[in-house]
Amino acid sequence: MSTTPPVLAAELAHAWADIQRHHPELPDLAAPESLIGESSSACGSELSFERLLHEAVHGIAAARGVRDTSRAGRYHNRRFLAIAEELGLEHAEDPHPSSGFSLVTMTPETRRRYRPTSERLQRALKAHVAATETDTARSFRGPAARHGSSGGGVRVKAVCECGRNVRVVPSVLAQAPIVCGACKKPFQIAEAMTVAASS
């Protein structure tokens, strides 16, 4: 069952369909909720129409059987950039050492093409943020919060020593270690590992 508010899910589907109208080979969006709370330093954590276009690049790459990333999906290569340019995205600088060409931005022409759709999605996202920020200690959050369940919360990337990664709700990982079947080491939240390595 989807945890995405119906209005926001509908707006995400509408925006995706608008991209498909210009790029028919883009596969359907199976689950709008997969885009909400899905954060990656490689492609930006904030959901926006620009981020949706970024994800559409990955969708078209998958449909074509093109490997557009490496390093466990972090490094966005020149094949990613070529498809991004087809969708009206650009990368003005040299590739980033760890994320490659991931931080693409809309060209002025692309902004004009999608302006009504982008503004409509932005209104829905603002309403979603406003609704979730009004949650207080007095708000009723249901049985998932009372019993320590994940409640469909925001998932973060956790990695093991051999480089495999999973998306997990932090509260689930806090309950007990999740162990990699390949290296037998526990998965840890990526940001926590980075901080530990630099100290």
XYZ file of N, CA and C in Angstrom:
597
model
N 0.836 -1.187 0.000
C 0.000 0.000 0.000
C 0.877 1.245 0.000
N 0.543 2.230 -0.813
C 1.330 3.449 -0.944
C 1.225 4.304 0.309
N 2.379 4.871 0.719
C 2.381 5.811 1.840
C 2.405 7.254 1.334
N 2.396 7.443 0.024
C 2.404 8.781 -0.560
C 1.002 9.362 -0.542
N 0.846 10.631 -0.095
C -0.484 11.249 -0.144
C -1.022 11.199 -1.569
N -2.314 10.904 -1.745
C -2.885 10.735 -3.084
C -2.663 11.923 -4.020
N -2.772 13.145 -3.500
C -2.605 14.322 -4.363
C -1.168 14.394 -4.886
N -0.201 14.189 -4.013
C 1.192 14.249 -4.434
C 1.516 13.103 -5.396
N 1.022 11.924 -5.117
C 1.239 10.788 -6.021
C 0.659 11.091 -7.398
N -0.516 11.699 -7.433
C -1.158 12.049 -8.707
C -0.341 13.092 -9.459
N 0.201 14.068 -8.737
C 1.006 15.108 -9.383
C 2.318 14.539 -9.917
N 2.929 13.617 -9.177
C 4.142 12.963 -9.664
C 3.844 12.169 -10.930
N 2.726 11.453 -10.919
C 2.320 10.667 -12.098
C 2.043 11.587 -13.284
N 1.393 12.736 -13.019
C 1.099 13.703 -14.076
C 2.398 14.256 -14.671
N 3.354 14.617 -13.809
C 4.620 15.174 -14.275
C 5.400 14.133 -15.087
N 5.391 12.889 -14.610
C 6.088 11.803 -15.323
C 5.451 11.595 -16.703
N 4.126 11.657 -16.747
C 3.416 11.475 -18.020
C 3.758 12.606 -18.992
N 3.979 13.809 -18.475
C 4.357 14.919 -19.338
C 5.742 14.675 -19.940
N 6.658 14.134 -19.133
C 7.981 13.796 -19.667
C 7.841 12.697 -20.726
N 6.985 11.711 -20.467
C 6.754 10.631 -21.438
C 6.178 11.158 -22.750
N 5.382 12.212 -22.675
C 4.789 12.790 -23.882
C 5.886 13.270 -24.839
N 6.974 13.794 -24.268
C 8.099 14.263 -25.075
C 9.115 13.157 -25.349
N 9.102 12.119 -24.513
C 10.067 11.009 -24.641
C 9.322 9.689 -24.447
N 8.629 9.221 -25.485
C 7.745 8.053 -25.370
C 8.408 6.750 -24.917
N 9.721 6.632 -25.075
C 10.357 5.382 -24.648
C 10.551 5.299 -23.129
N 10.285 6.395 -22.425
C 10.394 6.386 -20.962
C 9.364 5.426 -20.378
N 9.810 4.438 -19.577
C 8.847 3.496 -18.975
C 7.898 4.198 -18.011
N 6.781 3.541 -17.719
C 5.823 4.079 -16.754
C 6.452 4.148 -15.374
N 5.967 5.083 -14.562
C 6.411 5.217 -13.180
C 5.611 4.232 -12.345
N 6.279 3.187 -11.870
C 5.581 2.110 -11.162
C 5.100 2.545 -9.783
N 5.914 3.309 -9.064
C 5.572 3.661 -7.689
C 6.046 5.077 -7.379
N 5.141 6.061 -7.409
C 5.555 7.444 -7.106
C 6.249 7.574 -5.759
N 5.852 6.733 -4.791
C 6.459 6.847 -3.456
C 7.941 6.517 -3.463
N 8.412 5.814 -4.507
C 9.838 5.500 -4.564
C 10.674 6.762 -4.753
N 10.063 7.843 -5.202
C 10.787 9.092 -5.417
C 10.779 9.990 -4.189
N 9.921 9.713 -3.227
C 9.792 10.558 -2.050
C 10.643 9.988 -0.926
N 11.525 10.821 -0.408
C 12.386 10.370 0.677
C 13.566 9.568 0.187
N 13.636 9.289 -1.089
C 14.756 8.554 -1.667
C 15.866 9.563 -1.854
N 16.872 9.531 -1.017
C 17.906 10.542 -1.134
C 19.217 9.921 -1.564
N 19.934 10.670 -2.339
C 21.235 10.217 -2.797
C 22.083 11.439 -3.028
N 23.265 11.457 -2.424
C 24.124 12.610 -2.633
C 24.523 12.712 -4.090
N 24.445 11.606 -4.822
C 24.833 11.624 -6.228
C 23.866 12.417 -7.081
N 22.600 12.406 -6.749
C 21.646 13.089 -7.625
C 20.827 14.140 -6.893
N 21.188 14.437 -5.674
C 20.445 15.456 -4.940
C 19.302 14.828 -4.175
N 19.095 15.259 -2.943
C 18.078 14.613 -2.114
C 16.720 15.279 -2.216
N 16.671 16.518 -2.696
C 15.396 17.235 -2.737
C 14.612 16.868 -3.982
N 13.370 16.487 -3.774
C 12.520 16.130 -4.902
C 12.058 17.406 -5.596
N 12.199 17.440 -6.901
C 11.799 18.583 -7.711
C 11.555 18.064 -9.117
N 11.065 18.920 -9.998
C 10.866 18.486 -11.378
C 12.211 18.165 -12.026
N 13.234 18.932 -11.688
C 14.575 18.667 -12.219
C 15.059 17.283 -11.782
N 14.801 16.949 -10.525
C 15.169 15.620 -10.013
C 14.367 14.539 -10.745
N 13.109 14.827 -11.053
C 12.271 13.879 -11.789
C 12.861 13.622 -13.171
N 13.340 14.671 -13.834
C 13.995 14.499 -15.131
C 15.266 13.657 -14.991
N 16.001 13.877 -13.911
C 17.203 13.064 -13.643
C 16.824 11.578 -13.564
N 15.761 11.290 -12.811
C 15.320 9.901 -12.674
C 14.815 9.357 -14.010
N 14.218 10.231 -14.836
C 13.755 9.813 -16.163
C 14.931 9.411 -17.046
N 16.077 10.080 -16.873
C 17.279 9.678 -17.616
C 17.623 8.227 -17.277
N 17.596 7.897 -15.981
C 17.873 6.512 -15.579
C 16.830 5.556 -16.165
N 15.568 6.002 -16.218
C 14.509 5.167 -16.780
C 14.741 4.864 -18.248
N 15.122 5.866 -19.009
C 15.395 5.657 -20.435
C 16.645 4.803 -20.617
N 17.653 5.032 -19.788
C 18.864 4.204 -19.873
C 18.507 2.736 -19.634
N 17.662 2.478 -18.638
C 17.245 1.099 -18.348
C 16.469 0.515 -19.525
N 15.585 1.312 -20.115
C 14.794 0.830 -21.257
C 15.687 0.488 -22.446
N 16.785 1.212 -22.591
C 17.709 0.967 -23.701
C 18.767 -0.081 -23.375
N 18.826 -0.487 -22.116
C 19.866 -1.431 -21.713
C 21.234 -0.785 -21.622
N 21.251 0.516 -21.320
C 22.499 1.279 -21.219
C 22.938 1.345 -19.762
N 24.190 1.031 -19.504
C 24.722 1.143 -18.144
C 25.202 2.585 -17.959
N 24.390 3.380 -17.268
C 24.670 4.811 -17.157
C 25.372 5.212 -15.870
N 25.591 4.249 -14.974
C 26.308 4.530 -13.724
C 27.271 3.395 -13.415
N 28.199 3.692 -12.507
C 29.102 2.675 -11.972
C 29.337 3.001 -10.504
N 30.228 2.266 -9.868
C 30.522 2.463 -8.439
C 29.248 2.393 -7.604
N 28.523 1.313 -7.771
C 27.274 1.062 -7.030
C 26.236 2.155 -7.279
N 26.213 2.692 -8.508
C 25.212 3.686 -8.871
C 25.568 5.111 -8.521
N 26.742 5.322 -7.924
C 27.111 6.686 -7.517
C 27.674 7.500 -8.678
N 28.513 6.894 -9.514
C 29.179 7.643 -10.580
C 28.325 7.629 -11.844
N 27.923 8.808 -12.292
C 27.099 8.970 -13.488
C 28.033 9.261 -14.660
N 28.090 8.332 -15.619
C 29.084 8.398 -16.686
C 28.610 9.224 -17.883
N 29.411 9.219 -18.948
C 29.080 10.004 -20.144
C 27.849 9.470 -20.869
N 27.540 8.186 -20.705
C 26.300 7.648 -21.297
C 25.094 8.273 -20.601
N 25.191 8.443 -19.267
C 24.142 9.151 -18.530
C 24.012 10.572 -19.073
N 25.141 11.247 -19.233
C 25.126 12.638 -19.693
C 24.518 12.762 -21.090
N 24.815 11.815 -21.969
C 24.266 11.873 -23.332
C 22.741 11.796 -23.313
N 22.183 10.898 -22.484
C 20.720 10.782 -22.389
C 20.154 12.016 -21.683
N 20.863 12.506 -20.669
C 20.420 13.714 -19.967
C 20.286 14.876 -20.941
N 21.243 14.992 -21.850
C 21.186 16.075 -22.832
C 19.977 15.909 -23.757
N 19.614 14.671 -24.087
C 18.415 14.426 -24.889
C 17.168 14.937 -24.180
N 17.154 14.832 -22.838
C 16.003 15.267 -22.055
C 16.065 16.740 -21.677
N 17.068 17.460 -22.174
C 17.150 18.896 -21.910
C 17.856 19.245 -20.620
N 18.783 18.385 -20.212
C 19.578 18.651 -19.018
C 21.020 18.886 -19.445
N 21.735 19.668 -18.641
C 23.137 19.931 -18.966
C 23.993 19.861 -17.718
N 25.283 19.666 -17.934
C 26.262 19.625 -16.847
C 27.401 20.529 -17.276
N 27.472 21.707 -16.681
C 28.375 22.749 -17.155
C 29.841 22.524 -16.788
N 30.105 21.721 -15.778
C 31.472 21.585 -15.279
C 32.066 20.236 -15.652
N 33.331 20.055 -15.269
C 33.971 18.751 -15.419
C 33.264 17.770 -14.496
N 33.373 16.467 -14.771
C 32.706 15.501 -13.896
C 33.251 15.554 -12.469
N 32.361 15.349 -11.519
C 32.754 15.285 -10.108
C 33.526 13.980 -9.900
N 34.588 13.980 -9.089
C 35.391 12.765 -8.923
C 34.605 11.539 -8.441
N 33.597 11.741 -7.589
C 32.868 10.572 -7.076
C 31.486 10.377 -7.682
N 30.840 11.456 -8.175
C 29.488 11.289 -8.703
C 29.380 11.547 -10.204
N 30.485 11.916 -10.840
C 30.485 12.097 -12.284
C 29.599 13.253 -12.732
N 28.696 12.964 -13.679
C 27.832 13.984 -14.270
C 26.436 13.987 -13.641
N 26.345 13.648 -12.362
C 25.031 13.480 -11.735
C 24.269 14.780 -11.537
N 24.953 15.858 -11.242
C 24.260 17.108 -10.908
C 23.948 17.911 -12.167
N 22.982 17.410 -12.905
C 22.561 18.068 -14.138
C 21.449 19.072 -13.838
N 21.366 20.096 -14.677
C 20.345 21.133 -14.497
C 19.586 21.329 -15.808
N 18.381 21.848 -15.693
C 17.566 22.090 -16.878
C 18.109 23.261 -17.684
N 18.085 23.116 -18.987
C 18.426 24.234 -19.859
C 17.251 25.223 -19.830
N 17.486 26.488 -20.251
C 16.372 27.449 -20.287
C 15.196 26.951 -21.146
N 15.490 26.311 -22.271
C 14.418 25.793 -23.134
C 13.597 24.726 -22.412
N 14.283 23.852 -21.669
C 13.583 22.795 -20.925
C 12.710 23.402 -19.832
N 13.219 24.436 -19.157
C 12.421 25.120 -18.125
C 11.132 25.688 -18.730
N 11.255 26.275 -19.906
C 10.063 26.826 -20.567
C 9.097 25.715 -20.961
N 9.613 24.626 -21.514
C 8.759 23.531 -21.979
C 7.918 22.959 -20.846
N 8.539 22.776 -19.682
C 7.868 22.102 -18.577
C 7.359 23.051 -17.499
N 7.401 24.373 -17.733
C 7.038 25.329 -16.681
C 5.688 25.032 -16.018
N 4.588 24.863 -16.767
C 3.305 24.611 -16.091
C 3.328 23.329 -15.237
N 3.919 22.278 -15.768
C 3.989 21.007 -15.033
C 4.885 21.146 -13.813
N 6.016 21.811 -13.984
C 6.958 22.011 -12.889
C 6.325 22.828 -11.762
N 5.614 23.895 -12.119
C 4.970 24.733 -11.099
C 3.871 23.968 -10.369
N 3.132 23.161 -11.115
C 2.063 22.355 -10.504
C 2.639 21.349 -9.503
N 3.738 20.680 -9.906
C 4.391 19.725 -9.002
C 4.960 20.442 -7.788
N 5.551 21.624 -7.998
C 6.138 22.368 -6.888
C 5.076 22.738 -5.850
N 3.877 23.116 -6.302
C 2.788 23.433 -5.359
C 2.422 22.201 -4.529
N 2.351 21.043 -5.177
C 2.009 19.807 -4.460
C 3.102 19.437 -3.464
N 4.364 19.627 -3.851
C 5.482 19.327 -2.947
C 5.487 20.264 -1.743
N 5.195 21.559 -1.985
C 5.134 22.517 -0.872
C 4.025 22.142 0.102
N 2.881 21.734 -0.422
C 1.770 21.321 0.436
C 2.147 20.077 1.236
N 2.860 19.149 0.593
C 3.300 17.922 1.275
C 4.264 18.262 2.406
N 5.238 19.136 2.130
C 6.210 19.531 3.151
C 5.508 20.241 4.299
N 4.594 21.149 3.978
C 3.861 21.872 5.026
C 3.070 20.907 5.899
N 2.457 19.908 5.278
C 1.658 18.931 6.038
C 2.540 18.072 6.933
N 3.715 17.690 6.453
C 4.573 16.818 7.265
C 5.329 17.602 8.323
N 5.574 18.903 8.092
C 6.274 19.709 9.100
C 5.381 20.102 10.261
N 4.067 20.014 10.093
C 3.173 20.398 11.175
C 3.002 19.277 12.187
N 3.653 18.137 11.940
C 3.588 17.020 12.876
C 4.246 17.442 14.195
N 3.545 17.269 15.295
C 4.094 17.637 16.601
C 4.040 16.436 17.513
N 4.569 16.601 18.710
C 4.547 15.509 19.690
C 3.111 15.146 20.050
N 2.176 16.085 19.871
C 0.781 15.821 20.206
C 0.018 15.181 19.051
N 0.661 15.054 17.875
C -0.020 14.477 16.716
C -0.132 12.965 16.867
N -1.253 12.437 16.415
C -1.444 10.988 16.436
C -0.735 10.384 15.241
N 0.166 9.457 15.479
C 0.943 8.871 14.401
C 0.618 7.409 14.165
N -0.332 6.865 14.877
C -0.764 5.502 14.603
C 0.079 4.440 15.281
N -0.301 3.165 15.097
C 0.356 2.066 15.808
C 1.814 1.872 15.425
N 2.209 2.209 14.198
C 3.598 1.990 13.792
C 4.546 2.779 14.683
N 4.212 4.036 14.974
C 5.074 4.866 15.805
C 5.062 4.378 17.251
N 3.886 3.945 17.744
C 3.783 3.494 19.139
C 4.588 2.233 19.384
N 4.676 1.362 18.389
C 5.321 0.063 18.591
C 6.730 0.003 18.013
N 7.270 1.149 17.608
C 8.645 1.182 17.142
C 8.845 0.635 15.745
N 7.766 0.471 14.984
C 7.893 -0.015 13.609
C 8.384 1.105 12.717
N 8.830 0.750 11.535
C 9.336 1.759 10.606
C 8.225 2.681 10.146
N 7.009 2.185 10.065
C 5.902 3.022 9.648
C 6.042 3.578 8.252
N 6.842 2.915 7.423
C 7.013 3.395 6.059
C 7.820 4.678 5.988
N 8.759 4.860 6.926
C 9.534 6.085 6.984
C 10.520 6.228 5.839
N 11.287 7.298 5.897
C 12.263 7.604 4.864
C 13.409 6.611 4.924
N 13.740 6.060 3.775
C 14.827 5.088 3.706
C 16.130 5.789 3.343
N 17.219 5.298 3.923
C 18.544 5.817 3.617
C 19.406 4.678 3.101
N 20.516 5.033 2.453
C 21.397 4.000 1.931
C 22.298 3.486 3.041
N 22.375 2.163 3.162
C 23.298 1.509 4.082
C 24.222 0.631 3.246
N 25.510 0.639 3.585
C 26.493 -0.122 2.807
C 27.260 -1.070 3.713
N 27.806 -2.131 3.099
C 28.646 -3.058 3.839
C 30.078 -2.894 3.355
N 31.009 -3.663 3.926
C 32.420 -3.516 3.577
C 32.735 -3.901 2.145
N 31.945 -4.801 1.552
C 32.239 -5.217 0.177
C 31.592 -4.293 -0.848
N 30.878 -3.259 -0.389
C 30.338 -2.264 -1.302
C 28.885 -2.449 -1.699
N 28.247 -3.544 -1.275
C 26.825 -3.716 -1.586
C 26.037 -2.706 -0.775
N 24.854 -2.329 -1.252
C 24.052 -1.376 -0.494
C 22.583 -1.749 -0.537
N 21.878 -1.287 0.479
C 20.436 -1.489 0.593
C 19.824 -0.168 1.062
N 18.540 0.003 0.815
C 17.798 1.150 1.347
C 17.027 0.648 2.547
N 17.140 1.358 3.651
C 16.528 0.892 4.890
C 16.077 2.090 5.720
N 15.008 1.883 6.483
C 14.554 2.896 7.435
C 15.511 2.825 8.632
N 16.113 3.962 9.039
C 17.098 3.933 10.128
C 16.612 3.241 11.397
N 15.321 3.406 11.737
C 14.824 2.769 12.964
C 14.849 1.249 12.860
N 14.697 0.715 11.650
C 14.774 -0.734 11.459
C 16.217 -1.199 11.673
N 17.169 -0.454 11.129
C 18.579 -0.804 11.284
C 19.005 -0.689 12.742
N 18.385 0.226 13.493
C 18.724 0.408 14.904
C 18.228 -0.757 15.763
N 17.202 -1.480 15.295
C 16.651 -2.587 16.077
C 17.628 -3.754 16.169
N 18.337 -4.033 15.077
C 19.307 -5.129 15.041
C 20.108 -5.006 13.756
N 21.360 -5.487 13.734
C 22.169 -5.381 12.517
C 21.546 -6.163 11.356
N 21.722 -5.625 10.150
C 21.370 -6.331 8.924
C 22.700 -6.745 8.316
N 22.906 -8.046 8.141
C 24.201 -8.575 7.733
C 24.202 -8.917 6.243
N 25.279 -8.530 5.569
C 25.456 -8.817 4.144
C 25.687 -10.315 3.950
N 24.986 -10.906 2.995
C 25.152 -12.327 2.706
C 26.469 -12.644 2.025
N 27.103 -11.632 1.403
C 28.354 -11.873 0.686
C 29.572 -11.776 1.601
N 29.697 -10.672 2.366
C 30.905 -10.478 3.185
C 30.672 -10.742 4.676
N 29.414 -10.999 5.043
C 29.047 -11.296 6.438
C 29.291 -10.135 7.400
N 29.421 -8.927 6.869
C 29.604 -7.729 7.697
C 28.279 -6.978 7.758
N 28.031 -6.225 8.847
C 26.757 -5.498 8.953
C 26.701 -4.289 8.023
N 25.501 -4.018 7.534
C 25.280 -2.807 6.753
C 25.268 -1.629 7.719
N 25.858 -0.504 7.295
C 25.872 0.720 8.092
C 25.424 1.871 7.214
N 24.784 2.864 7.828
C 24.334 4.027 7.073
C 25.557 4.719 6.485
N 25.498 5.012 5.192
C 26.657 5.527 4.450
C 27.244 6.775 5.082
N 26.399 7.742 5.476
C 26.898 8.987 6.059
C 27.658 8.715 7.354
N 27.163 7.783 8.156
C 27.820 7.446 9.419
C 29.190 6.849 9.172
N 29.318 6.036 8.122
C 30.605 5.424 7.802
C 31.597 6.500 7.354
N 31.118 7.487 6.581
C 31.983 8.559 6.098
C 32.533 9.371 7.263
N 31.641 9.695 8.219
C 32.056 10.458 9.404
C 33.071 9.674 10.208
N 32.820 8.362 10.409
C 33.720 7.523 11.190
C 35.091 7.432 10.528
N 35.113 7.329 9.190
C 36.368 7.193 8.471
C 37.196 8.469 8.533
N 36.521 9.640 8.589
C 37.255 10.894 8.605
C 37.711 11.296 9.999
N 37.184 10.619 11.070
C 37.613 10.997 12.416
C 38.857 10.255 12.841
